[in-house]
């Protein structure tokens, strides 16, 4: 957070200095026409006060272009990457005169959903990044089908409470203000304590009723993110998201984030970690080929190819809520392997909604992308990538890595809407003998069940046992 504030302050100082220099040049600029015309302007120009105007006009144009160029260079070289996309901007192709929003709505209408797993698995979910919430700030956020007010008290701690005041339903996050460690309702001034949601003050009442309180969400702040805990049965957290020491110590600093809203079930997105087969087919074309699936395999871009070797496994007790994907990436350009760009990535998933993408490269340095999937509503996910990287590495490097990581996120909604089928129709829940399946996806599904409620867990366990007893698997690695 401090790094981002320093960079913002540096940018403002550079802008002020640049404007001051430009203003001085414009005021003191010498008109070349004075020399050419021997100091003689047409009398009409002198009467109209236009002496020196051409030079000043040129100086203004030059100064404007220079400031724009400086701003562009600053954003490219120093400012964090900020890439935000709405649902209709991600993955939908507008054809036949339709807008992207119309294409997205049409896909959602014709989607076959069938019987889905729980849409809100139990676990920790990102609400927003820490640098977006200054002391005294209040933010209105939609998460897990609920409106919540996220605010930071004057002592620096972040709190998450239901957005609607229990008095007459005013939205605490719209016009509400922070008072100490409490949030004040903009309608009647009721104040609710962030720690437990209890009302601590009513301006026009001497006594506060015991029942006057707002629901307080269990939250934590770590790795530059504010997270909330959800459990369908209201149980307390049995585990927490681990702290990345390099971020806490300031060795890795914030270098940018991307945010995409995806129309899909939450399980479909992290399931990619175990879907080894799709990497060779979908992600082999170079990132320069773009995100339009109609053209990614065009011969124009065949000179750049990615090679992937992946291994996925679930962890055992006491971290059974975690899994790991080990990725070895190699790049081939014009058929030649470039070892300098080889990269090993450890993707550690913690619960259903948080993934640590850890990078370690001898030349490009070390860092982590916090990949988070947070349900906004049952079939709408907020997919965010927040990168922290070594402070001594130029910001351009982690920004490029973040771009490369997120370049194919728009492919997800193009493909996934057709996958939201009844569970017995999906490729990894096979209903026919002698079918070829991907065993890693099956193992992932079995692991993911631990985040779902007990009733669903029991039904799925019986279903899986019956499949394993009646289906002959042909395993292809």
CSV table of C-alpha atoms in Angstrom, one decimal:
chain,number,residue,atom,x,y,z
A,1,UNK,CA,0.0,0.0,0.0
A,2,UNK,CA,2.8,2.4,0.9
A,3,UNK,CA,4.6,1.6,-2.4
A,4,UNK,CA,1.5,2.5,-4.3
A,5,UNK,CA,1.1,5.8,-2.5
A,6,UNK,CA,4.8,6.6,-3.1
A,7,UNK,CA,4.4,5.9,-6.8
A,8,UNK,CA,1.2,8.1,-7.0
A,9,UNK,CA,3.0,10.9,-5.2
A,10,UNK,CA,5.9,10.6,-7.6
A,11,UNK,CA,3.6,10.8,-10.5
A,12,UNK,CA,1.9,14.0,-9.2
A,13,UNK,CA,5.2,15.6,-8.5
A,14,UNK,CA,6.4,14.9,-12.0
A,15,UNK,CA,3.2,16.3,-13.5
A,16,UNK,CA,3.5,19.5,-11.5
A,17,UNK,CA,7.2,20.0,-12.4
A,18,UNK,CA,6.4,19.2,-16.1
A,19,UNK,CA,3.5,21.7,-16.2
A,20,UNK,CA,5.7,24.4,-14.5
A,21,UNK,CA,8.5,23.9,-17.0
A,22,UNK,CA,6.1,24.0,-20.0
A,23,UNK,CA,4.4,27.1,-18.7
A,24,UNK,CA,7.8,28.9,-18.3
A,25,UNK,CA,8.8,28.0,-21.8
A,26,UNK,CA,5.5,29.2,-23.3
A,27,UNK,CA,5.8,32.5,-21.4
A,28,UNK,CA,9.4,33.2,-22.4
A,29,UNK,CA,9.4,31.6,-25.8
A,30,UNK,CA,11.0,33.7,-28.5
A,31,UNK,CA,9.2,34.0,-31.8
A,32,UNK,CA,11.4,33.1,-34.8
A,33,UNK,CA,9.3,35.4,-37.0
A,34,UNK,CA,10.9,38.3,-35.0
A,35,UNK,CA,14.2,37.4,-36.6
A,36,UNK,CA,12.7,36.5,-40.0
A,37,UNK,CA,10.7,39.7,-40.3
A,38,UNK,CA,13.3,41.9,-38.6
A,39,UNK,CA,10.9,42.6,-35.7
A,40,UNK,CA,8.2,43.8,-38.1
A,41,UNK,CA,4.8,42.2,-37.8
A,42,UNK,CA,1.9,43.4,-39.9
A,43,UNK,CA,0.2,46.3,-38.2
A,44,UNK,CA,-3.1,44.4,-38.0
A,45,UNK,CA,-1.4,41.7,-36.0
A,46,UNK,CA,0.0,44.2,-33.6
A,47,UNK,CA,-3.4,45.9,-33.0
A,48,UNK,CA,-5.0,42.5,-32.4
A,49,UNK,CA,-2.3,41.5,-29.9
A,50,UNK,CA,-1.2,38.5,-31.9
A,51,UNK,CA,2.5,39.3,-31.8
A,52,UNK,CA,4.3,36.0,-30.9
A,53,UNK,CA,1.1,34.0,-31.3
A,54,UNK,CA,2.5,31.4,-33.8
A,55,UNK,CA,5.4,30.5,-31.7
A,56,UNK,CA,3.3,30.2,-28.6
A,57,UNK,CA,0.8,28.0,-30.5
A,58,UNK,CA,3.5,25.7,-31.6
A,59,UNK,CA,5.0,25.6,-28.1
A,60,UNK,CA,1.5,24.8,-26.6
A,61,UNK,CA,1.1,21.9,-29.1
A,62,UNK,CA,4.5,20.6,-28.4
A,63,UNK,CA,4.0,20.9,-24.7
A,64,UNK,CA,0.7,19.0,-24.9
A,65,UNK,CA,2.2,16.2,-26.9
A,66,UNK,CA,5.1,16.0,-24.5
A,67,UNK,CA,2.9,15.8,-21.4
A,68,UNK,CA,0.8,13.1,-23.0
A,69,UNK,CA,4.0,11.2,-23.9
A,70,UNK,CA,5.4,11.6,-20.4
A,71,UNK,CA,2.1,10.4,-18.9
A,72,UNK,CA,2.1,7.3,-21.2
A,73,UNK,CA,5.7,6.5,-20.3
A,74,UNK,CA,5.0,6.9,-16.6
A,75,UNK,CA,2.0,4.5,-16.7
A,76,UNK,CA,4.0,2.0,-18.8
A,77,UNK,CA,7.2,2.1,-16.7
A,78,UNK,CA,6.1,2.9,-13.1
A,79,UNK,CA,2.3,2.9,-12.5
A,80,UNK,CA,0.7,-0.4,-11.5
A,81,UNK,CA,-1.4,-2.2,-14.2
A,82,UNK,CA,-5.1,-1.8,-13.7
A,83,UNK,CA,-7.3,-3.8,-16.1
A,84,UNK,CA,-11.0,-4.1,-15.2
A,85,UNK,CA,-13.6,-5.8,-17.4
A,86,UNK,CA,-17.4,-6.1,-17.0
A,87,UNK,CA,-19.3,-9.3,-17.9
A,88,UNK,CA,-20.2,-8.3,-21.4
A,89,UNK,CA,-16.6,-7.3,-22.2
A,90,UNK,CA,-15.2,-10.7,-21.4
A,91,UNK,CA,-15.3,-13.4,-24.1
A,92,UNK,CA,-18.4,-12.6,-26.1
A,93,UNK,CA,-18.3,-12.0,-29.8
A,94,UNK,CA,-20.7,-9.4,-31.2
A,95,UNK,CA,-22.1,-10.5,-34.6
A,96,UNK,CA,-25.0,-9.6,-36.8
A,97,UNK,CA,-25.3,-6.1,-35.5
A,98,UNK,CA,-25.6,-7.1,-31.9
A,99,UNK,CA,-23.7,-5.5,-29.1
A,100,UNK,CA,-21.5,-7.6,-26.7
A,101,UNK,CA,-24.1,-7.1,-23.9
A,102,UNK,CA,-26.8,-8.6,-26.1
A,103,UNK,CA,-24.6,-11.5,-27.0
A,104,UNK,CA,-23.8,-12.1,-23.3
A,105,UNK,CA,-27.5,-12.0,-22.4
A,106,UNK,CA,-28.4,-14.4,-25.2
A,107,UNK,CA,-25.8,-16.9,-24.1
A,108,UNK,CA,-27.0,-16.7,-20.5
A,109,UNK,CA,-30.6,-17.3,-21.6
A,110,UNK,CA,-29.9,-20.4,-23.6
A,111,UNK,CA,-27.5,-21.9,-21.1
A,112,UNK,CA,-28.5,-25.3,-19.8
A,113,UNK,CA,-27.7,-25.5,-16.2
A,114,UNK,CA,-29.2,-28.8,-14.9
A,115,UNK,CA,-28.5,-29.8,-11.3
A,116,UNK,CA,-25.5,-27.8,-10.1
A,117,UNK,CA,-23.2,-28.3,-7.1
A,118,UNK,CA,-23.6,-25.7,-4.4
A,119,UNK,CA,-23.0,-22.3,-5.9
A,120,UNK,CA,-21.4,-20.9,-2.7
A,121,UNK,CA,-18.8,-23.4,-1.4
A,122,UNK,CA,-17.5,-23.0,2.2
A,123,UNK,CA,-14.3,-21.0,2.4
A,124,UNK,CA,-12.5,-17.6,2.4
A,125,UNK,CA,-13.2,-15.1,-0.4
A,126,UNK,CA,-11.6,-11.9,-1.5
A,127,UNK,CA,-13.8,-8.8,-1.1
A,128,UNK,CA,-11.3,-6.2,-2.3
A,129,UNK,CA,-7.6,-5.3,-2.3
A,130,UNK,CA,-6.3,-3.5,0.8
A,131,UNK,CA,-4.9,-0.5,-1.1
A,132,UNK,CA,-8.5,0.3,-2.3
A,133,UNK,CA,-9.6,0.9,1.3
A,134,UNK,CA,-8.0,3.9,3.1
A,135,UNK,CA,-8.6,4.8,6.7
A,136,UNK,CA,-12.1,6.2,7.0
A,137,UNK,CA,-13.2,4.7,3.6
A,138,UNK,CA,-16.5,2.8,3.0
A,139,UNK,CA,-17.0,0.6,0.0
A,140,UNK,CA,-20.2,-1.1,-1.2
A,141,UNK,CA,-19.5,-4.6,-2.5
A,142,UNK,CA,-21.6,-7.4,-3.8
A,143,UNK,CA,-20.4,-10.8,-2.7
A,144,UNK,CA,-22.0,-14.3,-2.3
A,145,UNK,CA,-25.4,-12.8,-3.3
A,146,UNK,CA,-25.3,-10.2,-0.6
A,147,UNK,CA,-24.6,-6.5,-0.4
A,148,UNK,CA,-22.0,-5.7,2.2
A,149,UNK,CA,-20.3,-2.5,3.5
A,150,UNK,CA,-16.6,-2.7,3.8
A,151,UNK,CA,-14.9,0.0,5.9
A,152,UNK,CA,-11.6,0.7,7.6
A,153,UNK,CA,-11.7,2.2,11.1
A,154,UNK,CA,-9.5,5.1,12.2
A,155,UNK,CA,-7.1,2.6,13.8
A,156,UNK,CA,-6.6,0.9,10.5
A,157,UNK,CA,-8.5,-2.3,10.8
A,158,UNK,CA,-11.0,-3.4,8.1
A,159,UNK,CA,-14.5,-4.6,8.9
A,160,UNK,CA,-17.3,-6.2,6.8
A,161,UNK,CA,-20.9,-5.8,7.7
A,162,UNK,CA,-24.3,-6.2,6.0
A,163,UNK,CA,-24.9,-3.1,3.9
A,164,UNK,CA,-28.5,-2.5,5.0
A,165,UNK,CA,-29.3,-0.8,8.3
A,166,UNK,CA,-31.7,-2.9,10.4
A,167,UNK,CA,-33.7,0.2,11.3
A,168,UNK,CA,-35.3,1.2,8.0
A,169,UNK,CA,-33.0,-0.4,5.4
A,170,UNK,CA,-30.7,2.4,4.4
A,171,UNK,CA,-27.5,1.3,2.7
A,172,UNK,CA,-24.6,2.0,5.1
A,173,UNK,CA,-22.1,2.0,2.3
A,174,UNK,CA,-23.9,4.8,0.3
A,175,UNK,CA,-23.3,8.0,2.3
A,176,UNK,CA,-22.4,6.3,5.5
A,177,UNK,CA,-19.3,7.5,7.3
A,178,UNK,CA,-16.7,5.9,9.6
A,179,UNK,CA,-16.7,7.1,13.3
A,180,UNK,CA,-13.8,5.5,15.2
A,181,UNK,CA,-14.3,1.7,14.7
A,182,UNK,CA,-18.0,2.0,13.8
A,183,UNK,CA,-20.0,2.9,10.7
A,184,UNK,CA,-22.7,5.5,10.9
A,185,UNK,CA,-26.0,5.1,9.0
A,186,UNK,CA,-26.6,8.1,6.6
A,187,UNK,CA,-30.4,8.1,7.3
A,188,UNK,CA,-30.8,8.5,11.1
A,189,UNK,CA,-27.2,8.4,12.3
A,190,UNK,CA,-27.3,5.0,14.0
A,191,UNK,CA,-23.7,3.8,14.7
A,192,UNK,CA,-22.7,0.1,14.3
A,193,UNK,CA,-19.5,-1.3,15.7
A,194,UNK,CA,-17.4,-3.1,13.1
A,195,UNK,CA,-16.2,-5.8,15.6
A,196,UNK,CA,-19.6,-7.3,16.3
A,197,UNK,CA,-22.1,-5.2,14.4
A,198,UNK,CA,-23.8,-4.0,17.6
A,199,UNK,CA,-25.4,-0.6,17.5
A,200,UNK,CA,-23.5,1.6,20.0
A,201,UNK,CA,-25.3,5.0,19.5
A,202,UNK,CA,-28.6,6.3,18.4
A,203,UNK,CA,-28.5,10.2,18.4
A,204,UNK,CA,-32.1,10.7,19.5
A,205,UNK,CA,-32.3,7.9,22.1
A,206,UNK,CA,-30.8,7.6,25.6
A,207,UNK,CA,-30.6,3.8,25.5
A,208,UNK,CA,-29.7,1.5,22.6
A,209,UNK,CA,-31.9,-1.7,22.4
A,210,UNK,CA,-30.0,-5.0,22.6
A,211,UNK,CA,-31.5,-6.3,19.4
A,212,UNK,CA,-30.2,-3.3,17.4
A,213,UNK,CA,-27.4,-4.8,15.4
A,214,UNK,CA,-26.2,-5.6,11.9
A,215,UNK,CA,-24.7,-8.8,10.8
A,216,UNK,CA,-20.9,-8.8,11.0
A,217,UNK,CA,-19.0,-11.0,8.6
A,218,UNK,CA,-16.0,-12.9,9.8
A,219,UNK,CA,-13.1,-11.3,8.0
A,220,UNK,CA,-9.3,-11.2,7.8
A,221,UNK,CA,-6.7,-9.1,6.0
A,222,UNK,CA,-3.6,-10.7,4.6
A,223,UNK,CA,-1.4,-10.5,1.5
A,224,UNK,CA,-2.8,-7.1,0.6
A,225,UNK,CA,-6.4,-8.4,0.5
A,226,UNK,CA,-9.5,-8.2,2.6
A,227,UNK,CA,-11.3,-11.6,2.8
A,228,UNK,CA,-14.5,-12.9,4.3
A,229,UNK,CA,-15.5,-16.3,5.6
A,230,UNK,CA,-18.6,-18.1,4.3
A,231,UNK,CA,-20.1,-21.3,5.6
A,232,UNK,CA,-23.5,-22.6,4.6
A,233,UNK,CA,-24.2,-23.8,8.1
A,234,UNK,CA,-22.7,-20.8,9.9
A,235,UNK,CA,-19.7,-22.7,11.2
A,236,UNK,CA,-16.6,-20.9,12.3
A,237,UNK,CA,-13.4,-21.1,10.2
A,238,UNK,CA,-11.4,-24.3,10.5
A,239,UNK,CA,-8.5,-22.9,8.5
A,240,UNK,CA,-7.2,-19.5,7.3
A,241,UNK,CA,-5.4,-18.2,4.2
A,242,UNK,CA,-1.6,-18.3,4.9
A,243,UNK,CA,0.5,-15.2,5.0
A,244,UNK,CA,3.0,-14.6,2.3
A,245,UNK,CA,6.0,-13.4,4.3
A,246,UNK,CA,7.6,-11.4,1.4
A,247,UNK,CA,4.5,-9.3,1.0
A,248,UNK,CA,4.2,-8.6,4.8
A,249,UNK,CA,7.9,-7.6,5.0
A,250,UNK,CA,7.6,-5.3,2.0
A,251,UNK,CA,10.1,-7.3,-0.1
A,252,UNK,CA,7.4,-7.9,-2.7
A,253,UNK,CA,5.4,-4.8,-3.7
A,254,UNK,CA,2.1,-4.3,-5.5
A,255,UNK,CA,2.5,-4.0,-9.2
A,256,UNK,CA,-1.1,-4.2,-10.5
A,257,UNK,CA,-4.4,-6.1,-10.7
A,258,UNK,CA,-6.9,-7.3,-13.3
A,259,UNK,CA,-10.5,-8.0,-12.6
A,260,UNK,CA,-12.9,-9.9,-14.9
A,261,UNK,CA,-16.5,-10.8,-14.3
A,262,UNK,CA,-17.2,-14.3,-15.7
A,263,UNK,CA,-20.6,-16.0,-16.3
A,264,UNK,CA,-19.8,-19.5,-14.9
A,265,UNK,CA,-20.1,-21.8,-11.9
A,266,UNK,CA,-17.3,-21.2,-9.4
A,267,UNK,CA,-16.0,-24.8,-9.6
A,268,UNK,CA,-15.4,-24.6,-13.3
A,269,UNK,CA,-12.7,-22.0,-13.0
A,270,UNK,CA,-10.2,-23.6,-10.5
A,271,UNK,CA,-10.9,-26.9,-12.1
A,272,UNK,CA,-8.6,-25.8,-14.9
A,273,UNK,CA,-5.7,-26.6,-12.5
A,274,UNK,CA,-6.4,-30.3,-12.9
A,275,UNK,CA,-7.5,-30.1,-16.5
A,276,UNK,CA,-4.1,-31.0,-17.9
A,277,UNK,CA,-5.3,-31.8,-21.4
A,278,UNK,CA,-6.7,-28.4,-22.2
A,279,UNK,CA,-3.3,-26.7,-21.7
A,280,UNK,CA,-1.8,-28.3,-24.8
A,281,UNK,CA,-4.8,-27.6,-26.9
A,282,UNK,CA,-6.0,-24.2,-25.8
A,283,UNK,CA,-2.9,-22.5,-24.4
A,284,UNK,CA,-0.2,-23.7,-26.8
A,285,UNK,CA,-0.7,-20.8,-29.3
A,286,UNK,CA,1.4,-17.7,-28.3
A,287,UNK,CA,-0.2,-14.9,-26.4
A,288,UNK,CA,0.2,-12.7,-29.5
A,289,UNK,CA,-2.6,-14.7,-31.2
A,290,UNK,CA,-5.1,-12.9,-29.0
A,291,UNK,CA,-8.2,-14.3,-27.3
A,292,UNK,CA,-10.7,-14.8,-30.1
A,293,UNK,CA,-10.9,-18.6,-30.3
A,294,UNK,CA,-11.7,-18.4,-34.0
A,295,UNK,CA,-8.2,-17.1,-34.8
A,296,UNK,CA,-5.9,-18.3,-32.0
A,297,UNK,CA,-4.7,-21.3,-34.1
A,298,UNK,CA,-4.2,-19.2,-37.2
A,299,UNK,CA,-1.0,-20.1,-39.2
A,300,UNK,CA,0.0,-16.4,-38.9
A,301,UNK,CA,1.0,-17.0,-35.2
A,302,UNK,CA,2.4,-20.5,-35.5
A,303,UNK,CA,6.0,-19.2,-35.0
A,304,UNK,CA,5.3,-18.7,-31.3
A,305,UNK,CA,4.3,-21.8,-29.2
A,306,UNK,CA,4.1,-22.6,-25.5
A,307,UNK,CA,4.9,-26.0,-24.1
A,308,UNK,CA,3.4,-27.1,-20.7
A,309,UNK,CA,4.2,-29.9,-18.3
A,310,UNK,CA,1.8,-30.0,-15.4
A,311,UNK,CA,1.2,-32.1,-12.3
A,312,UNK,CA,-1.7,-31.6,-9.9
A,313,UNK,CA,-2.2,-33.2,-6.4
A,314,UNK,CA,-4.2,-32.6,-3.3
A,315,UNK,CA,-2.4,-32.0,0.0
A,316,UNK,CA,-3.0,-34.2,3.1
A,317,UNK,CA,-3.8,-33.2,6.7
A,318,UNK,CA,-3.5,-30.7,8.2
A,319,UNK,CA,-3.8,-28.8,5.0
A,320,UNK,CA,-6.3,-30.9,3.2
A,321,UNK,CA,-8.1,-27.7,2.1
A,322,UNK,CA,-5.1,-27.0,-0.2
A,323,UNK,CA,-3.9,-28.4,-3.5
A,324,UNK,CA,-0.9,-27.8,-5.7
A,325,UNK,CA,-0.3,-27.6,-9.4
A,326,UNK,CA,3.3,-27.7,-10.5
A,327,UNK,CA,3.8,-26.0,-13.9
A,328,UNK,CA,6.9,-26.1,-16.2
A,329,UNK,CA,6.6,-23.7,-19.0
A,330,UNK,CA,8.9,-23.5,-22.1
A,331,UNK,CA,8.7,-21.1,-25.1
A,332,UNK,CA,9.5,-21.9,-28.7
A,333,UNK,CA,10.0,-19.2,-31.3
A,334,UNK,CA,10.4,-20.3,-35.0
A,335,UNK,CA,11.0,-23.8,-33.7
A,336,UNK,CA,13.8,-22.8,-31.4
A,337,UNK,CA,13.6,-23.3,-27.7
A,338,UNK,CA,14.5,-20.2,-25.6
A,339,UNK,CA,15.7,-21.5,-22.2
A,340,UNK,CA,16.0,-17.9,-20.8
A,341,UNK,CA,12.2,-17.7,-20.8
A,342,UNK,CA,11.5,-21.1,-19.2
A,343,UNK,CA,9.6,-20.6,-16.0
A,344,UNK,CA,8.5,-22.9,-13.1
A,345,UNK,CA,5.3,-21.9,-11.4
A,346,UNK,CA,3.7,-23.4,-8.2
A,347,UNK,CA,0.0,-22.8,-8.1
A,348,UNK,CA,-1.2,-23.5,-4.6
A,349,UNK,CA,-5.0,-23.4,-4.2
A,350,UNK,CA,-6.2,-22.6,-0.7
A,351,UNK,CA,-9.9,-23.3,-0.4
A,352,UNK,CA,-12.4,-22.8,-3.2
A,353,UNK,CA,-11.6,-19.1,-3.9
A,354,UNK,CA,-7.8,-18.3,-3.4
A,355,UNK,CA,-4.8,-19.4,-5.4
A,356,UNK,CA,-1.2,-18.4,-4.9
A,357,UNK,CA,0.7,-18.4,-8.3
A,358,UNK,CA,4.4,-18.3,-7.2
A,359,UNK,CA,7.0,-17.4,-9.7
A,360,UNK,CA,10.7,-18.0,-9.3
A,361,UNK,CA,13.0,-17.1,-12.2
A,362,UNK,CA,16.8,-16.7,-12.2
A,363,UNK,CA,16.6,-13.7,-14.4
A,364,UNK,CA,13.1,-12.2,-14.1
A,365,UNK,CA,13.0,-12.5,-10.3
A,366,UNK,CA,10.4,-13.8,-7.9
A,367,UNK,CA,6.8,-12.8,-7.1
A,368,UNK,CA,3.2,-14.0,-6.6
A,369,UNK,CA,-0.1,-13.5,-8.3
A,370,UNK,CA,-3.0,-13.8,-6.0
A,371,UNK,CA,-5.6,-15.4,-8.2
A,372,UNK,CA,-9.1,-15.1,-6.5
A,373,UNK,CA,-12.5,-16.3,-7.6
A,374,UNK,CA,-15.4,-14.7,-5.6
A,375,UNK,CA,-19.1,-15.5,-6.4
A,376,UNK,CA,-21.0,-12.3,-7.0
A,377,UNK,CA,-24.2,-14.3,-7.5
A,378,UNK,CA,-24.9,-18.0,-8.3
A,379,UNK,CA,-23.5,-18.1,-11.8
A,380,UNK,CA,-21.4,-14.8,-11.9
A,381,UNK,CA,-17.8,-14.8,-10.6
A,382,UNK,CA,-15.4,-12.0,-10.0
A,383,UNK,CA,-12.0,-13.3,-11.1
A,384,UNK,CA,-9.1,-11.1,-10.0
A,385,UNK,CA,-5.4,-11.3,-10.3
A,386,UNK,CA,-3.3,-9.2,-8.0
A,387,UNK,CA,0.5,-9.3,-8.5
A,388,UNK,CA,3.2,-8.6,-5.9
A,389,UNK,CA,6.8,-8.7,-7.1
A,390,UNK,CA,10.4,-8.0,-6.0
A,391,UNK,CA,10.8,-4.3,-5.4
A,392,UNK,CA,14.2,-4.2,-7.2
A,393,UNK,CA,12.8,-5.5,-10.4
A,394,UNK,CA,11.5,-2.9,-13.0
A,395,UNK,CA,7.7,-2.7,-12.8
A,396,UNK,CA,7.5,-3.5,-16.6
A,397,UNK,CA,8.5,-7.1,-15.9
A,398,UNK,CA,5.7,-8.1,-13.4
A,399,UNK,CA,3.2,-6.1,-15.5
A,400,UNK,CA,4.1,-8.2,-18.6
A,401,UNK,CA,3.8,-11.4,-16.5
A,402,UNK,CA,0.4,-10.3,-15.3
A,403,UNK,CA,-0.8,-9.5,-18.8
A,404,UNK,CA,0.5,-12.8,-20.1
A,405,UNK,CA,-1.3,-14.7,-17.2
A,406,UNK,CA,-4.6,-13.0,-17.8
A,407,UNK,CA,-4.5,-12.8,-21.6
A,408,UNK,CA,-6.8,-15.8,-22.1
A,409,UNK,CA,-9.2,-15.2,-19.3
A,410,UNK,CA,-11.8,-13.9,-21.9
A,411,UNK,CA,-11.8,-17.5,-23.4
A,412,UNK,CA,-13.5,-18.8,-20.2
A,413,UNK,CA,-17.1,-17.6,-20.7
A,414,UNK,CA,-16.9,-18.5,-24.4
A,415,UNK,CA,-16.4,-22.1,-23.5
A,416,UNK,CA,-17.8,-22.6,-20.0
A,417,UNK,CA,-21.5,-21.8,-20.5
A,418,UNK,CA,-21.9,-25.0,-22.4
A,419,UNK,CA,-20.3,-27.0,-19.6
A,420,UNK,CA,-23.0,-26.0,-17.0
A,421,UNK,CA,-24.8,-29.3,-17.5
A,422,UNK,CA,-26.3,-31.9,-15.2
A,423,UNK,CA,-23.5,-33.5,-13.3
A,424,UNK,CA,-23.9,-36.9,-15.0
A,425,UNK,CA,-23.4,-35.2,-18.4
A,426,UNK,CA,-20.0,-33.7,-17.7
A,427,UNK,CA,-16.9,-35.4,-19.2
A,428,UNK,CA,-15.4,-36.3,-15.8
A,429,UNK,CA,-18.5,-38.0,-14.5
A,430,UNK,CA,-18.7,-40.8,-17.1
A,431,UNK,CA,-21.9,-42.8,-17.6
A,432,UNK,CA,-20.7,-45.1,-20.4
A,433,UNK,CA,-18.3,-48.1,-20.2
A,434,UNK,CA,-14.9,-48.0,-21.8
A,435,UNK,CA,-14.8,-44.2,-22.0
A,436,UNK,CA,-11.6,-42.2,-22.0
A,437,UNK,CA,-11.5,-39.8,-19.1
A,438,UNK,CA,-9.0,-37.4,-17.5
A,439,UNK,CA,-8.3,-38.8,-14.0
A,440,UNK,CA,-6.9,-35.5,-12.6
A,441,UNK,CA,-10.3,-33.8,-13.1
A,442,UNK,CA,-12.0,-36.7,-11.3
A,443,UNK,CA,-9.6,-36.3,-8.4
A,444,UNK,CA,-10.1,-32.6,-8.3
A,445,UNK,CA,-13.8,-33.0,-8.1
A,446,UNK,CA,-13.5,-35.4,-5.2
A,447,UNK,CA,-11.2,-33.0,-3.4
A,448,UNK,CA,-13.4,-30.0,-4.0
A,449,UNK,CA,-16.4,-31.7,-2.3
A,450,UNK,CA,-14.9,-30.9,1.1
A,451,UNK,CA,-16.0,-27.3,0.6
A,452,UNK,CA,-19.6,-28.2,0.0
A,453,UNK,CA,-22.3,-28.9,2.6
A,454,UNK,CA,-22.5,-32.3,4.3
A,455,UNK,CA,-25.8,-33.4,2.6
A,456,UNK,CA,-24.3,-32.7,-0.9
A,457,UNK,CA,-21.1,-34.4,0.2
A,458,UNK,CA,-22.8,-37.6,1.2
A,459,UNK,CA,-24.8,-37.8,-2.0
A,460,UNK,CA,-21.8,-37.2,-4.2
A,461,UNK,CA,-19.7,-39.7,-2.3
A,462,UNK,CA,-22.2,-42.4,-2.9
A,463,UNK,CA,-22.4,-41.3,-6.6
A,464,UNK,CA,-18.6,-41.5,-7.0
A,465,UNK,CA,-18.3,-44.9,-5.4
A,466,UNK,CA,-21.0,-46.3,-7.8
A,467,UNK,CA,-19.1,-44.8,-10.7
A,468,UNK,CA,-15.8,-46.3,-9.6
A,469,UNK,CA,-17.4,-49.7,-9.2
A,470,UNK,CA,-19.1,-49.7,-12.6
A,471,UNK,CA,-16.9,-47.9,-15.0
A,472,UNK,CA,-13.7,-49.1,-16.6
A,473,UNK,CA,-11.3,-46.1,-16.8
A,474,UNK,CA,-8.8,-45.8,-19.6
A,475,UNK,CA,-6.2,-43.4,-18.2
A,476,UNK,CA,-4.3,-41.2,-20.6
A,477,UNK,CA,-1.5,-39.1,-19.1
